[in-house]
Amino acid sequence: MQDIYFMKQKYYNLILSYPKSTLAFILVTSFFVMAGMLFIKVDNNLMNQLPENIESRTIYESIKEEFGATDFIFIAMGTPGDTIINTDSIKDLWDLTNDLSINLEGIEEVISLTTINQIEGNDGFMDVNKLINNKHVDLNHIKKIKLFLEKNNKTRSQLVSKNYDYFNIIASPENSDNHSVIIKSLYEILDPYSSKYTFQLGGDAFVAGSVTDVVASEVRVLFAIGLLVMIFLLYVNINNFLFWNALAIHKIVVVFPLPATASTITLFPFNNENMIFLCSG
């Protein structure tokens, strides 16, 4: 017990003897903690937080390997109140679908009205052809598309809205580890079309990718507020020798970076790809 007492006294005397150095040390280490927050990556895949040998995860991985991704991004593209089945919108749908397929990294498949096939009977044989085989369609082709959608209600409900004012594009991510990156790229691809069409986004993959950025942004803001509070408390202590001497507030301030860092790691799980540099005083 005596050794612990002397160690505490030595610690307190060191702080009181070098207040400016102590302040500088706390600020520098806190700066590194704050800088590390920029590299936070929230793992939005619940399965990654489970042991690899647990039965539920093993079954999930086998189903995913057999049938592909189970999370989708739904992109509704339309002109509310106006019919979307026209020559101009078909052309833009064709271009957007190709842009998503080529430029949106991490996407395994993109499905829209321009990618599906139609099956027709011909003298006892079945002909399978693309419903839309090029982006330049005429009025007769528009009539054929509308007739096909009326005959195939299930396909229509998946790819065209009930009032025919929105197309639905379905994007299937390759895996569930990069949703936030995909969503950022998706907004960039949709931007050139946003002046002409209204977009509504949804799906499990979209929600997971969006929440990640929101959480990371909120963490940075809260941490910055905490850092400002700590600096203010240090300033008060330096200018008030009695408080500094008593060490009541000072002891809390000195150890502030440690619980802040620990609580951040506890609240937000990280995976093996994270780069996070955290130091505490």
XYZ file of C-alpha atoms in Angstrom:
281
model
C 0.000 0.000 0.000
C 2.870 2.352 0.812
C 4.367 1.823 -2.631
C 1.064 2.738 -4.251
C 0.779 5.843 -2.070
C 4.296 7.015 -2.995
C 3.598 6.360 -6.664
C 0.456 8.503 -6.475
C 2.336 11.286 -4.744
C 5.054 11.133 -7.362
C 2.437 11.268 -10.087
C 0.693 14.289 -8.528
C 3.967 16.104 -7.935
C 5.003 15.538 -11.535
C 1.737 17.058 -12.781
C 1.986 20.049 -10.439
C 5.631 20.654 -11.306
C 5.075 20.641 -15.063
C 1.508 21.889 -15.728
C 2.263 23.239 -19.203
C 3.987 20.054 -20.281
C 1.076 18.041 -18.912
C -1.367 20.176 -20.876
C 0.705 19.823 -24.061
C 0.929 16.044 -23.617
C -2.838 15.707 -23.161
C -3.602 17.873 -26.181
C -1.135 16.041 -28.423
C -2.369 12.577 -27.461
C -5.975 13.727 -27.791
C -5.168 15.051 -31.271
C -3.965 11.583 -32.297
C -7.168 10.079 -30.908
C -9.208 12.595 -32.883
C -7.202 11.892 -36.044
C -7.837 8.184 -35.605
C -11.596 8.827 -35.727
C -11.237 9.649 -39.426
C -10.343 6.011 -40.096
C -13.350 4.515 -38.333
C -15.200 1.953 -40.411
C -18.376 0.550 -38.911
C -18.952 -3.074 -39.846
C -22.581 -3.185 -40.991
C -22.613 -6.958 -41.467
C -24.028 -8.618 -38.361
C -22.660 -11.999 -39.429
C -19.070 -10.744 -39.161
C -19.647 -10.231 -35.429
C -20.539 -13.901 -34.893
C -17.981 -16.732 -34.445
C -17.088 -18.356 -37.767
C -17.917 -21.857 -36.524
C -21.392 -21.053 -35.161
C -24.151 -23.041 -36.908
C -26.320 -20.080 -37.937
C -23.395 -18.336 -39.644
C -22.284 -21.519 -41.387
C -25.780 -22.067 -42.782
C -26.039 -18.435 -43.863
C -22.676 -18.562 -45.666
C -23.618 -21.791 -47.482
C -26.955 -20.302 -48.629
C -25.192 -17.134 -49.772
C -22.591 -19.152 -51.679
C -25.276 -21.289 -53.334
C -27.847 -18.628 -54.233
C -25.812 -15.402 -54.245
C -26.377 -12.113 -52.399
C -29.531 -11.684 -50.365
C -29.345 -7.881 -49.982
C -30.495 -5.577 -52.762
C -30.527 -1.889 -53.610
C -33.766 -0.658 -55.161
C -33.528 2.456 -57.341
C -36.861 4.009 -58.298
C -36.458 6.381 -61.252
C -39.460 8.362 -62.391
C -41.533 11.431 -63.069
C -44.349 11.566 -60.490
C -47.746 12.121 -62.130
C -46.504 11.406 -65.678
C -46.189 8.100 -67.503
C -42.658 6.751 -67.540
C -43.192 4.443 -70.534
C -42.027 6.671 -73.381
C -39.174 6.820 -75.871
C -37.031 9.308 -73.924
C -37.311 7.554 -70.560
C -36.588 4.140 -72.095
C -33.408 5.588 -73.603
C -32.360 7.065 -70.237
C -33.213 3.810 -68.437
C -30.997 1.932 -70.892
C -28.106 4.344 -70.319
C -28.484 4.359 -66.527
C -28.664 0.559 -66.353
C -25.453 0.300 -68.385
C -23.774 2.956 -66.227
C -24.628 1.031 -63.079
C -23.457 -2.279 -64.537
C -20.129 -0.879 -65.739
C -19.212 1.897 -63.310
C -20.728 0.795 -59.985
C -17.990 -1.356 -58.455
C -19.033 -4.131 -56.111
C -22.291 -4.856 -57.963
C -22.850 -8.374 -59.216
C -25.983 -7.792 -61.310
C -28.307 -4.965 -62.346
C -31.887 -5.770 -63.343
C -34.284 -3.369 -65.054
C -36.874 -3.331 -67.814
C -34.051 -3.109 -70.354
C -32.360 -6.332 -69.212
C -35.278 -8.800 -69.047
C -36.357 -11.302 -71.692
C -39.772 -12.005 -73.157
C -40.955 -15.456 -74.149
C -43.221 -15.803 -77.185
C -44.801 -18.843 -78.813
C -44.041 -19.420 -82.487
C -45.550 -22.466 -84.277
C -45.138 -24.705 -81.270
C -41.723 -23.311 -80.381
C -40.740 -20.723 -77.816
C -38.734 -17.689 -78.792
C -36.755 -15.965 -76.062
C -35.753 -12.413 -76.927
C -34.841 -9.241 -75.090
C -37.885 -7.106 -74.356
C -35.843 -4.033 -75.267
C -32.893 -4.812 -77.541
C -31.628 -1.252 -78.005
C -32.169 2.143 -76.452
C -33.841 3.678 -79.483
C -37.460 2.521 -79.514
C -40.414 3.767 -81.546
C -44.088 4.117 -80.645
C -44.917 0.614 -81.872
C -42.277 -0.837 -79.563
C -43.696 1.220 -76.685
C -47.108 -0.369 -77.314
C -45.512 -3.846 -77.258
C -43.796 -3.056 -73.957
C -47.068 -1.894 -72.387
C -48.863 -4.997 -73.678
C -46.129 -7.234 -72.243
C -46.413 -5.559 -68.835
C -50.197 -5.932 -68.829
C -49.876 -9.666 -69.550
C -47.088 -10.198 -66.988
C -48.338 -8.534 -63.853
C -45.642 -10.013 -61.616
C -42.846 -8.606 -63.775
C -44.614 -5.259 -63.974
C -44.980 -5.046 -60.187
C -41.243 -5.655 -59.770
C -39.944 -3.262 -62.426
C -42.628 -0.591 -62.940
C -44.735 1.256 -60.371
C -48.490 0.770 -60.091
C -49.225 4.150 -61.728
C -46.573 3.692 -64.445
C -44.659 6.750 -63.259
C -41.523 5.011 -61.903
C -39.075 2.431 -63.196
C -37.496 0.167 -60.599
C -33.848 -0.834 -60.993
C -32.555 -3.660 -58.802
C -28.831 -3.810 -58.006
C -27.352 -6.854 -56.303
C -24.054 -6.287 -54.378
C -21.367 -8.962 -54.598
C -20.977 -9.047 -50.807
C -22.144 -7.206 -47.714
C -18.795 -5.665 -46.709
C -18.717 -2.574 -48.922
C -22.239 -1.171 -48.898
C -21.150 2.314 -47.841
C -18.662 2.549 -50.743
C -21.323 1.391 -53.203
C -23.841 3.988 -51.979
C -21.328 6.826 -52.397
C -20.580 5.736 -55.970
C -24.291 5.279 -56.657
C -25.065 8.911 -55.818
C -22.327 10.046 -58.205
C -23.760 7.956 -61.053
C -27.329 9.174 -60.452
C -26.344 12.842 -60.266
C -26.391 13.546 -64.065
C -29.931 12.127 -64.266
C -31.306 13.878 -61.171
C -32.235 17.082 -63.020
C -34.634 15.135 -65.228
C -35.929 12.408 -62.916
C -36.867 11.894 -59.292
C -35.004 9.083 -57.529
C -36.096 7.090 -54.492
C -33.629 4.599 -52.998
C -34.318 1.667 -50.705
C -33.436 -1.897 -49.766
C -31.438 -3.515 -46.967
C -28.100 -2.833 -48.653
C -28.949 0.854 -49.119
C -29.983 1.267 -45.470
C -26.828 -0.494 -44.233
C -24.591 1.657 -46.422
C -26.291 4.911 -45.445
C -26.359 4.245 -41.681
C -22.609 3.590 -41.666
C -21.790 7.140 -42.789
C -24.360 8.666 -40.453
C -22.921 6.828 -37.431
C -19.320 7.710 -38.310
C -20.265 11.368 -38.806
C -22.097 11.554 -35.465
C -19.158 9.940 -33.653
C -16.750 12.542 -35.054
C -19.032 15.412 -34.018
C -19.522 14.089 -30.476
C -15.821 13.428 -30.075
C -14.973 16.945 -31.248
C -17.402 18.373 -28.670
C -15.778 16.274 -25.941
C -12.334 17.495 -26.967
C -13.471 21.135 -26.772
C -14.927 20.521 -23.301
C -11.638 18.996 -22.186
C -9.659 21.996 -23.479
C -12.013 24.358 -21.667
C -11.598 22.477 -18.382
C -7.839 22.540 -18.757
C -7.940 26.277 -19.396
C -10.008 26.825 -16.238
C -7.609 24.721 -14.189
C -4.521 26.542 -15.436
C -6.021 29.907 -14.558
C -7.209 28.824 -11.145
C -4.346 27.605 -8.996
C -6.634 26.396 -6.212
C -8.492 24.031 -8.512
C -5.236 22.954 -10.086
C -3.723 22.284 -6.684
C -6.742 20.352 -5.492
C -6.574 18.175 -8.606
C -10.305 17.450 -8.398
C -11.040 18.360 -11.978
C -7.525 17.848 -13.209
C -7.495 14.142 -12.426
C -10.643 13.714 -14.516
C -9.181 15.693 -17.405
C -5.882 13.836 -17.472
C -7.525 10.443 -17.892
C -10.264 11.717 -20.232
C -8.781 10.326 -23.478
C -8.706 6.762 -22.101
C -12.445 6.299 -21.375
C -13.303 8.231 -24.536
C -11.230 5.866 -26.621
C -12.489 2.776 -24.797
C -16.137 3.785 -25.145
C -15.681 4.446 -28.860
C -14.252 0.970 -29.428
C -16.982 -0.628 -27.298
C -19.906 1.126 -28.995
C -18.721 0.705 -32.564
C -17.356 -2.683 -33.686
C -14.464 -2.736 -36.140
C -13.357 -5.415 -38.562
C -9.893 -6.503 -39.630
C -9.708 -3.995 -42.498
C -10.000 -0.992 -40.227
C -7.139 1.443 -39.877
C -7.476 3.184 -36.570
C -4.732 4.834 -34.613
C -5.744 5.508 -31.043
C -3.525 6.825 -28.289
C -4.536 7.829 -24.813
C -2.796 9.799 -22.076
